[in-house]
Short mmCIF file of C-alpha atoms in Angstrom, two decimals:
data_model
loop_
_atom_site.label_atom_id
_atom_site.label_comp_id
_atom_site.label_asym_id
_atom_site.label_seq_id
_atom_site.Cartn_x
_atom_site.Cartn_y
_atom_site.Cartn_z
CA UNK A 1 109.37 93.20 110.31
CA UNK A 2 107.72 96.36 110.59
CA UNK A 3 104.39 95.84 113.27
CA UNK A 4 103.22 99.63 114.72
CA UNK A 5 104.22 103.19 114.05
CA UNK A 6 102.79 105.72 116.49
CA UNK A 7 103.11 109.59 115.88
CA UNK A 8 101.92 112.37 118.14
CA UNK A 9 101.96 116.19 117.17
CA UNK A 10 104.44 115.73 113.77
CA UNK A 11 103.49 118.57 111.53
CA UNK A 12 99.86 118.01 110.28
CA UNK A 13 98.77 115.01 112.92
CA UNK A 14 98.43 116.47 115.69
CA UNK A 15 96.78 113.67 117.96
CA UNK A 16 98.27 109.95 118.08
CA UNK A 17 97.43 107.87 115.56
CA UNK A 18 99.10 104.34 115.00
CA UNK A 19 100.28 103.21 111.54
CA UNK A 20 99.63 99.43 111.49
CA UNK A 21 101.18 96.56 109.67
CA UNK A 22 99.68 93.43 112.08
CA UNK A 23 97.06 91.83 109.96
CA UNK A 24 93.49 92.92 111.37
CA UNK A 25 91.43 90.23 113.08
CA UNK A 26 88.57 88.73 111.19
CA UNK A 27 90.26 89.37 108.08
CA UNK A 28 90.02 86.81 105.13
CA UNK A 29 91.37 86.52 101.78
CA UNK A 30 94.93 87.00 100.61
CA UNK A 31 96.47 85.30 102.90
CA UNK A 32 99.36 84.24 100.90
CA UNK A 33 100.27 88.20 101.90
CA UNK A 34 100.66 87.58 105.69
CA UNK A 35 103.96 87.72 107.14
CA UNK A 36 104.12 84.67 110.07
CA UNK A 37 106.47 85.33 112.71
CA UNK A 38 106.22 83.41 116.14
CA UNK A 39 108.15 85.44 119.28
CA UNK A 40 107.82 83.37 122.56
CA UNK A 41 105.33 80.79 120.83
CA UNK A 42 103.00 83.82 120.10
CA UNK A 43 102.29 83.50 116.01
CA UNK A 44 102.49 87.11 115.25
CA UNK A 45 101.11 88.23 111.94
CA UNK A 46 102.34 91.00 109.78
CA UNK A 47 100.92 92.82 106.43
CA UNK A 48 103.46 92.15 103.49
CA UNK A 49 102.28 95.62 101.62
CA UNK A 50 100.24 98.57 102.39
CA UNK A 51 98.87 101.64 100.33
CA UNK A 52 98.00 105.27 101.78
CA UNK A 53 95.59 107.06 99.81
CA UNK A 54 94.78 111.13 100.17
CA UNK A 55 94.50 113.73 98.13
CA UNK A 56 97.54 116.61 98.40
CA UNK A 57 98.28 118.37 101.00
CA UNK A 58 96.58 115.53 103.33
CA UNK A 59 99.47 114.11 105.09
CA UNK A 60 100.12 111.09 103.15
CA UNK A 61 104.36 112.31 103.31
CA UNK A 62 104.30 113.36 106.71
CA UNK A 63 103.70 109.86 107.71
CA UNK A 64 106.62 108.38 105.88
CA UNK A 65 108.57 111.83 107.22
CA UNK A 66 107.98 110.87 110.72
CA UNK A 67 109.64 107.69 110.36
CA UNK A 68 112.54 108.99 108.65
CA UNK A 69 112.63 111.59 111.43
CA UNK A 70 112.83 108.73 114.07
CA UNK A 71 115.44 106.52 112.32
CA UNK A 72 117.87 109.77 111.88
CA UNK A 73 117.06 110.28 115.52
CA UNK A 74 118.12 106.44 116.69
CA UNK A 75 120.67 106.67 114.53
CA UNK A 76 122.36 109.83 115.17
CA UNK A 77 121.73 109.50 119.15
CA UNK A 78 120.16 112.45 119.65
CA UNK A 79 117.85 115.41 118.82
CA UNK A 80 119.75 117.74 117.71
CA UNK A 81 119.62 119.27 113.93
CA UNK A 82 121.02 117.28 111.41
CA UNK A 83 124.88 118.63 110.41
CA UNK A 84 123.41 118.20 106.85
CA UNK A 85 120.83 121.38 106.76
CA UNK A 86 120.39 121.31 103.15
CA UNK A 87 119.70 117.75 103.24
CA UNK A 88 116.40 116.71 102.23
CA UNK A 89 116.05 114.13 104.78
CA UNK A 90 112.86 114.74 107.05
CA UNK A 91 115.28 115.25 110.14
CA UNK A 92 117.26 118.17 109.22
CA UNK A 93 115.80 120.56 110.98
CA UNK A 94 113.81 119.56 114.15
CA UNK A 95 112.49 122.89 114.65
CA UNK A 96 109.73 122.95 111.59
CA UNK A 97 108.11 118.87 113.57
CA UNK A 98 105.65 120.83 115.49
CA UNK A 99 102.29 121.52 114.43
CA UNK A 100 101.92 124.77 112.82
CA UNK A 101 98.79 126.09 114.66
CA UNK A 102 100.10 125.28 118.51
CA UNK A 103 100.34 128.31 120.31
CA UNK A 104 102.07 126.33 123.30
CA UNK A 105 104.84 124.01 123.29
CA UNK A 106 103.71 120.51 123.22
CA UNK A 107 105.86 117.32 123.03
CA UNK A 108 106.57 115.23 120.24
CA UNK A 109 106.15 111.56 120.15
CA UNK A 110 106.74 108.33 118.73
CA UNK A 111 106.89 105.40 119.25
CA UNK A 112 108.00 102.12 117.16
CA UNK A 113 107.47 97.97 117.47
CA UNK A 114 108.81 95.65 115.23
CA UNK A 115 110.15 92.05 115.34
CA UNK A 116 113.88 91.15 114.88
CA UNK A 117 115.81 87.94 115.45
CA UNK A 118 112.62 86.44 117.21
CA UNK A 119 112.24 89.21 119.33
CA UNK A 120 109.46 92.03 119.46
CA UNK A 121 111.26 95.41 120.21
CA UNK A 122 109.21 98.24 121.15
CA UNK A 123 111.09 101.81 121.61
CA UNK A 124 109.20 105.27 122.61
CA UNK A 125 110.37 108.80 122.54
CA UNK A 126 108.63 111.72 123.72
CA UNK A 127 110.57 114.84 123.02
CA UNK A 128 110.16 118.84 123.73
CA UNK A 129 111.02 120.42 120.72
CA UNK A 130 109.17 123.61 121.76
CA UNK A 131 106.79 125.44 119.05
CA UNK A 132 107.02 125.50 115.31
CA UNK A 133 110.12 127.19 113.81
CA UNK A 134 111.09 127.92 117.31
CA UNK A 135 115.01 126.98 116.46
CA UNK A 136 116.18 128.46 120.25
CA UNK A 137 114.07 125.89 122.13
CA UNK A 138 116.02 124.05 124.81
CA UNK A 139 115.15 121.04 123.71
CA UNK A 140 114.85 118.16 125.51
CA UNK A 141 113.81 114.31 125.85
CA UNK A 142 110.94 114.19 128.17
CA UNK A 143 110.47 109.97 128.32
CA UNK A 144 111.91 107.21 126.68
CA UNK A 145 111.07 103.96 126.99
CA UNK A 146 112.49 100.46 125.45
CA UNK A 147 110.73 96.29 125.41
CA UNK A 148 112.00 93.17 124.74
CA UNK A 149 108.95 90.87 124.29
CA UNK A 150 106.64 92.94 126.11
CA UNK A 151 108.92 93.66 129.41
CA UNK A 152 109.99 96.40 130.12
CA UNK A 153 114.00 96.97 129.73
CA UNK A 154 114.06 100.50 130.81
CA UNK A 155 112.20 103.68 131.28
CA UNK A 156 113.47 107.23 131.54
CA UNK A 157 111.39 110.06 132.50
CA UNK A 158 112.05 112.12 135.24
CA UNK A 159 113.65 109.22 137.05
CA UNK A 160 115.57 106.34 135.17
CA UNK A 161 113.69 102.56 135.64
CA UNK A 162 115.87 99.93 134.58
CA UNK A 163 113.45 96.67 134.19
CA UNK A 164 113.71 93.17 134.25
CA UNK A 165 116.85 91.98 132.07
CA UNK A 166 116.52 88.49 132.34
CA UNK A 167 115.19 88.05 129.27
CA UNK A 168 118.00 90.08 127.15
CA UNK A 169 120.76 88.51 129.39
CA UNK A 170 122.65 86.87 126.62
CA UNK A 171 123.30 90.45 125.24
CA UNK A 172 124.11 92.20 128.29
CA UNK A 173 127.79 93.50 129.03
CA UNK A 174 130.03 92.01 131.44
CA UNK A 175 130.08 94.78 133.36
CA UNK A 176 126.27 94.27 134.03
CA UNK A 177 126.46 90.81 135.09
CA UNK A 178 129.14 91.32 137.35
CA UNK A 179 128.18 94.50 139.01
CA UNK A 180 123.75 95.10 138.69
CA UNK A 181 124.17 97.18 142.14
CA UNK A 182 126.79 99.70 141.10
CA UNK A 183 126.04 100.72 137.65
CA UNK A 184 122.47 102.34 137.79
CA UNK A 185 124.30 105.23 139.62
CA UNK A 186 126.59 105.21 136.52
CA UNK A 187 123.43 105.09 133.80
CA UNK A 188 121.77 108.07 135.83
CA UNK A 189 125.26 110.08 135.58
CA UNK A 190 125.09 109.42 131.92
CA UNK A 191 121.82 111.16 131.01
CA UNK A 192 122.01 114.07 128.80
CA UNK A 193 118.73 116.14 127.80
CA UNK A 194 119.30 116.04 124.06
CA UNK A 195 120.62 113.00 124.04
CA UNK A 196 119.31 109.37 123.81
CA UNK A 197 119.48 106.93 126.58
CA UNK A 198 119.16 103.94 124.76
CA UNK A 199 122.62 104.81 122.27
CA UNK A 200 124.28 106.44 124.75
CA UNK A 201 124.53 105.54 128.63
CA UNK A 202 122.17 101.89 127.68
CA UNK A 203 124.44 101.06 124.83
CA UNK A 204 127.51 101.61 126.97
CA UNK A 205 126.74 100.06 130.40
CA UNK A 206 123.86 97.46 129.77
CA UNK A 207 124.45 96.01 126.44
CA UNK A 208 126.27 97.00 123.16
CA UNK A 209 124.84 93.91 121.55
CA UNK A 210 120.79 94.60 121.88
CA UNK A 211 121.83 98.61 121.10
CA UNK A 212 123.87 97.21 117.62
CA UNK A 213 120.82 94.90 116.67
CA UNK A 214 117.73 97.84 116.71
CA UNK A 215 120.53 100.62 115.26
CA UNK A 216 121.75 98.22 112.51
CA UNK A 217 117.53 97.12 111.91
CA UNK A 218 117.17 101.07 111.23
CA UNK A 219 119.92 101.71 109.21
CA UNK A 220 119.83 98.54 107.04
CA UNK A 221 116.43 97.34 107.11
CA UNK A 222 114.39 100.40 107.61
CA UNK A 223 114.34 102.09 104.40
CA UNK A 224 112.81 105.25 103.29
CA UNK A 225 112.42 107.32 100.65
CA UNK A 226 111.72 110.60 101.92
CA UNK A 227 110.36 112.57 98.73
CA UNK A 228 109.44 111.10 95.37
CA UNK A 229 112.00 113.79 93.95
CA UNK A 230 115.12 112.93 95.89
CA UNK A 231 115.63 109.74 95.75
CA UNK A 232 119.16 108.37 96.24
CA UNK A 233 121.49 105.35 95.75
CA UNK A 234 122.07 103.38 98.97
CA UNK A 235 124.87 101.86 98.21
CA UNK A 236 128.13 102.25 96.67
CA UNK A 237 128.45 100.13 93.72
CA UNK A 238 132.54 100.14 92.87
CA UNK A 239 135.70 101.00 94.50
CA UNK A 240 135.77 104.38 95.43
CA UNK A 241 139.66 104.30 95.29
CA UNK A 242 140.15 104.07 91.24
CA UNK A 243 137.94 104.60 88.60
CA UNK A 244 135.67 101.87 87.42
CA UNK A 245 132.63 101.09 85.74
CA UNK A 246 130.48 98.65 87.32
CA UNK A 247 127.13 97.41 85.77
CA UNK A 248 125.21 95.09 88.57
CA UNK A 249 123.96 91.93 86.91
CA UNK A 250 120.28 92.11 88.38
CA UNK A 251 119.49 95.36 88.44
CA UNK A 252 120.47 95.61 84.71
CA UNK A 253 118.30 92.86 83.57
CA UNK A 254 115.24 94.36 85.70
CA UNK A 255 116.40 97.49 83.70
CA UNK A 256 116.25 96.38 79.95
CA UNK A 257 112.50 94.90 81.13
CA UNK A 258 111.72 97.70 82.41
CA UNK A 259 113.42 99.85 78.92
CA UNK A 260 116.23 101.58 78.32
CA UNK A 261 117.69 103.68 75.77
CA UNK A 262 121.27 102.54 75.25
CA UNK A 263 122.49 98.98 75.65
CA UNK A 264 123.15 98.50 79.30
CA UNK A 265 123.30 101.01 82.65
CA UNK A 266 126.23 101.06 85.05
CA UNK A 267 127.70 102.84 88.24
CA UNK A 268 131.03 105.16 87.14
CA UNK A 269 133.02 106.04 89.95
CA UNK A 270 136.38 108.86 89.31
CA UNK A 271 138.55 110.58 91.52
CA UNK A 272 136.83 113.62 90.89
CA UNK A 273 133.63 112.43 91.76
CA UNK A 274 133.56 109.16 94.68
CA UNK A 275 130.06 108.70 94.85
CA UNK A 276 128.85 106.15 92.78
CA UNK A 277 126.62 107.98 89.36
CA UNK A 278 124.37 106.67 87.04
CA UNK A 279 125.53 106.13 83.40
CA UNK A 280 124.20 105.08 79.98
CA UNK A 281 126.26 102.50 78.19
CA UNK A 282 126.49 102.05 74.34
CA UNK A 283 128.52 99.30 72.67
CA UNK A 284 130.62 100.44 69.60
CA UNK A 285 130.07 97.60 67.56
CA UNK A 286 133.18 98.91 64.62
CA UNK A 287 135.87 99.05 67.48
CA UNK A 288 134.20 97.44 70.46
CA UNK A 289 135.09 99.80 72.69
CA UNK A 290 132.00 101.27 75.36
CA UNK A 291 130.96 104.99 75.42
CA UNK A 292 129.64 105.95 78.83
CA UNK A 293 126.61 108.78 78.67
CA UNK A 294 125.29 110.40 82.42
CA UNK A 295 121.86 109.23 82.13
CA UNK A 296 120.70 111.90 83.73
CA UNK A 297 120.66 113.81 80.11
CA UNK A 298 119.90 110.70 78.22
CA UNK A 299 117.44 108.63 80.06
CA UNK A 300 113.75 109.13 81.15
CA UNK A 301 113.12 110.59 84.67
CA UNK A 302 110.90 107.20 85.47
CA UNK A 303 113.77 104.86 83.98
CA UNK A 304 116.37 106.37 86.41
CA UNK A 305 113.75 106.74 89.13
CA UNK A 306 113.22 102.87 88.62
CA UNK A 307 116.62 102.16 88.17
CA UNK A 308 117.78 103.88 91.60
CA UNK A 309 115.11 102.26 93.22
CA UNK A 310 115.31 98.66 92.30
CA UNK A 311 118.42 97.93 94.17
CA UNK A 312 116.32 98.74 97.23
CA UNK A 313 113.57 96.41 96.27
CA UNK A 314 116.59 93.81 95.82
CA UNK A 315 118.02 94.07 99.31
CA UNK A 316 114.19 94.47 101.02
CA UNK A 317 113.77 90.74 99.34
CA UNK A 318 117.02 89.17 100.41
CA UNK A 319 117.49 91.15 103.84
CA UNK A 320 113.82 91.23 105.42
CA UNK A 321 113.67 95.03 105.26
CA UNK A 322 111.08 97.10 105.32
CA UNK A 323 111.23 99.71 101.97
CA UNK A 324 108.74 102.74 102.52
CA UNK A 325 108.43 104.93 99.73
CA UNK A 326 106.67 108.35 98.55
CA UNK A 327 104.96 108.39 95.76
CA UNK A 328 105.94 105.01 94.76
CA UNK A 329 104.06 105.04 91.62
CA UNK A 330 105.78 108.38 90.09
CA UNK A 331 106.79 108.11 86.36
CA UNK A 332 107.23 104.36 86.80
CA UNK A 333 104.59 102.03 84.39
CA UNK A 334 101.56 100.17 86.31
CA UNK A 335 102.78 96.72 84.77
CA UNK A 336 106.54 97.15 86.88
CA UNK A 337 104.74 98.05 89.74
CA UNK A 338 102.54 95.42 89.62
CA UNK A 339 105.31 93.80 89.27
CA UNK A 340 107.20 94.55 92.34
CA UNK A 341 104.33 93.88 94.53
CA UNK A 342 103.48 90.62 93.60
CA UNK A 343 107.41 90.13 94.42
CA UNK A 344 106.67 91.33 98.28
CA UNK A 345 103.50 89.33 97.86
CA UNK A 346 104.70 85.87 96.78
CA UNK A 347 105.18 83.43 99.56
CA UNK A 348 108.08 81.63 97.64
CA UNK A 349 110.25 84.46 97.04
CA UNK A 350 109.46 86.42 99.98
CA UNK A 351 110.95 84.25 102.08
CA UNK A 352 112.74 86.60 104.77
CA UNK A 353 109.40 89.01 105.28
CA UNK A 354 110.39 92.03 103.29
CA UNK A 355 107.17 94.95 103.41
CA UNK A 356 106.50 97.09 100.87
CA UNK A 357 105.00 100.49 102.12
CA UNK A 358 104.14 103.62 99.50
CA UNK A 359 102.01 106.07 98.96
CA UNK A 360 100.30 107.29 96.09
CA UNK A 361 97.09 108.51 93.89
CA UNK A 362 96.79 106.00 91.56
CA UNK A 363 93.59 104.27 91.99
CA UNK A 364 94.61 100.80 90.51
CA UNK A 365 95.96 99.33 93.22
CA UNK A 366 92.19 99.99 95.16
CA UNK A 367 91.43 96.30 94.27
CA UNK A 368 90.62 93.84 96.31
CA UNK A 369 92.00 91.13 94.39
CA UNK A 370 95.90 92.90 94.86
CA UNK A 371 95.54 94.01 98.67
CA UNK A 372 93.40 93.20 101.49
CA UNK A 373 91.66 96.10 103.44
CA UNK A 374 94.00 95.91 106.25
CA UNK A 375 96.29 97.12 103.66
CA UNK A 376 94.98 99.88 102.11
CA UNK A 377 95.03 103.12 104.48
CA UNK A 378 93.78 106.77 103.95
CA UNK A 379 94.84 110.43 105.41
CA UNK A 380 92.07 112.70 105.55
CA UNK A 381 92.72 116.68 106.42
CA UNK A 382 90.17 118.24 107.97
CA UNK A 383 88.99 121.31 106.26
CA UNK A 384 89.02 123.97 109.24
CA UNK A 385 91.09 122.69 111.94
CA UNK A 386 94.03 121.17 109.09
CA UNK A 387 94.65 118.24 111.20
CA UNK A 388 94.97 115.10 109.93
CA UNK A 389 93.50 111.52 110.25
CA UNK A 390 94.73 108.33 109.64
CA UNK A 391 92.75 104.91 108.93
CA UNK A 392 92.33 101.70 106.94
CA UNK A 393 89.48 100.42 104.98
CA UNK A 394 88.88 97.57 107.65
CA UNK A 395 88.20 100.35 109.74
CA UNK A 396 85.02 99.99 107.82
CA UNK A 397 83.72 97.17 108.84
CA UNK A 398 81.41 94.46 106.78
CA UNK A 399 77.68 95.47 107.90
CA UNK A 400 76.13 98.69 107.63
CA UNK A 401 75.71 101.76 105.10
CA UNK A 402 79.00 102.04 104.71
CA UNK A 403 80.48 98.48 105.55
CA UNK A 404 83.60 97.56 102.73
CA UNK A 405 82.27 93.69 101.29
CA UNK A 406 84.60 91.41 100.10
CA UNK A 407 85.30 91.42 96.00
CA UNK A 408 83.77 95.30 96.75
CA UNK A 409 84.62 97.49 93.51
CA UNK A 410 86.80 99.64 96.05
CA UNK A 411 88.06 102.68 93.01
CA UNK A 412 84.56 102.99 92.08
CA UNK A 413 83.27 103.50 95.79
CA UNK A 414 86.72 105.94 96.44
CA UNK A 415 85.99 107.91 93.68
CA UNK A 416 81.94 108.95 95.14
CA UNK A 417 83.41 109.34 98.37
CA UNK A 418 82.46 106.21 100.20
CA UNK A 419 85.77 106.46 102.09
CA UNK A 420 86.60 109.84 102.50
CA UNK A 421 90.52 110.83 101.91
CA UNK A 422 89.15 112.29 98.76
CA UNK A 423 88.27 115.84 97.37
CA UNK A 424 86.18 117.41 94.47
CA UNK A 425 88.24 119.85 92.73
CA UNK A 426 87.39 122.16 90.03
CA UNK A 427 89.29 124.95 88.66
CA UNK A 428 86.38 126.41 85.90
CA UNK A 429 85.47 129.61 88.21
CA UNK A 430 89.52 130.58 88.42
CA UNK A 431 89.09 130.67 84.99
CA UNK A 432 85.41 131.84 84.29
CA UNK A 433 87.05 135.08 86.27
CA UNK A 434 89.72 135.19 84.64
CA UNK A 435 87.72 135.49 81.07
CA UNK A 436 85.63 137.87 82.58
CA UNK A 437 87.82 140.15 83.78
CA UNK A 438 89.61 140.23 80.43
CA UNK A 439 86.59 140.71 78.41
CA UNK A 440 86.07 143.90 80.88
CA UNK A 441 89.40 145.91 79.90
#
């Protein structure tokens, strides 16, 4: 479960700001939407959901970026470019993280808590990726830093700090236990600039086991959809050795609620082509034999959208993960994503503390019968400095001029600016000129 997400200097937020899904204090209402977890008899509780409002150009992507930059980080080790340069992931290139408008190199940082198997892991990294689109930087990790339950396991800066292990002892190595004197001359010997402590010299001399657990919460549990338009499969749905047609029980049923043109939807996999694709099935009702269509040229953008998506929704529910999305809501009818958030919201199916996290600029989820105010979040750009802000309609308050009541008509008080994260836009004098200038030839 997903608790804090810190970012400092990632493209348009330039000073820290902290994403947060703990449940605010003083907070009432929906709270069949709180996520209990209790790590060393401390109940702990976490947001189910939450929605980021702004208009364009705010920021809203560059916070789910900067969590998909971290994850390829943890995941790869280390901060170099991705091998994958065309890849739209938000890690490809390092190089185009800094702000824009820095004249002088200034580090990077994040920094990421979140609870798994009963314990409350907390990782930093503070990087020097020099300035923007400066690809010859030397780059190079400037502190690191990894908790347990609020002690400190280890800290790397200019000197490496290995804390107090007792409490991760029953996933430390054997070569720990048997021999704490000798091997912090080994971690030290093991530090490379680009290169992560914590999957590298930690993971090798102090404990495989804890290492496995936060890599494997990233890659399986920590799910995001960089970009509305690239979203991908996660999974492989059929033998990649022969060719097959597979059509996944659930996902199909979600599918023919959602509507679909031909009679069912299924993953082909060839020789030719081992990744799993998307096709269109139709029943031949004279010979009973199936015809197989790529929906990409027969089905709607928002059923395939919804289609690749789903499966993700499916493991979030069973797994605990956490799904983060942009643009959520693109293509895809209110009523199905109504849908899937009541799913994240219901205490009887959510059972393992899956979160739901999107972005969008659809104002019918500003309701304050569907999320609390905790939940809902806005990015605001500021008009001559271009950074960005990030906060949450508690932020607000109660009292005041501009204090956020409960049962408060929230779209109607967005949409006269109550909250900011909005902007009037009106295109009549581009074309008022351009009329004019015709009628003068």
């Amino acid at each position: 479960m997903l608790l804090e997400f810190k970012m400092e200097n990632y493209k348009s937020f330039l000073e820290k700001v902290t994403f947060s899904m703990v449940a605010a204090p003083k907070q009432s209402g929906l709270d069949y939407s709180l996520l209990k977890e209790k790590v060393k008899g401390k109940l702990v509780k976490g947001l189910s959901s939450s929605v980021i409002y702004g208009p364009n150009a705010a920021g809203k992507t560059n916070i789910i970026g900067a969590i998909d930059v971290l994850r390829a980080i943890i995941i790869r080790g280390n901060i170099r470019n991705s091998e994958e340069r065309n890849s739209p992931n938000a890690a490809a290139a390092l190089e185009l993280i800094p702000n824009n408008s820095l004249t002088k190199a200034r580090p990077v940082k994040f920094s990421i808590s979140f609870i798994e198997k009963k314990m409350q892991i907390e990782y930093e990294l503070s990087m020097n990726l020099g300035k923007f689109l400066e690809e010859e930087c030397c780059r190079e990790i400037r502190e690191e830093r990894l908790s347990v339950n609020g002690e400190d396991i280890f800290t790397r800066s200019e000197n490496l700090t290995i804390g107090n292990l007792k409490g991760i002892e029953n996933y430390l190595s054997d070569i720990t236990n048997q021999n704490k004197e000798n091997v912090m001359g080994i971690a030290k010997n093991s530090l490379n600039k680009d290169e992560l402590f914590l999957t590298n010299g930690f993971k090798l001399i102090f404990s495989q086991k804890l290492v496995k657990l936060i890599v494997d919460w990233f890659t399986d549990k920590c799910m995001v959809i960089y970009r509305a338009d690239t979203i991908q499969l996660i999974k492989r749905f059929a033998d990649p050795k022969k060719k097959a047609v597979y059509v996944e029980r659930t996902t199909n049923q979600a599918a023919e609620l959602f509507g679909i043109n031909s009679n069912a939807v299924g993953y082909v996999v060839s020789d030719d082509e081992p990744e799993a694709k998307l096709y269109s099935i139709f029943k031949n009702t004279e010979n009973e034999k199936n015809t197989a269509i790529v929906s990409e040229i027969f089905e709607s953008y928002g059923t395939i959208r919804f289609i690749n998506m789903f499966p993700l929704v499916i493991k979030a529910i069973m797994t605990g993960g956490t799904l983060i999305v942009d643009e959520f809501d693109a293509s895809i009818h209110p009523m199905a994503l109504m849908s899937i958030i009541n799913i994240f919201h219901n205490d009887d199916i959510n059972i393992h503390h899956a979160q739901l996290i999107f972005n969008t600029h659809n104002p019918i989820f500003l309701n304050s019968n569907l999320f609390r105010r905790d939940e809902i979040k806005f990015v605001e750009r500021d008009d001559e400095d271009h950074y960005s802000t990030l906060y949450s309609l508690a932020s607000f308050g109660t009292t005041g001029e501009k204090g956020v009541r409960k049962h408060e008509d929230y779209m109607g008080k967005y949409f006269i600016s109550q909250y900011g994260a909005i902007k009037d836009i009106d295109f009549t004098p581009i074309f008022e000129q351009l009329l004019g200038d015709e009628r003068e030839v």
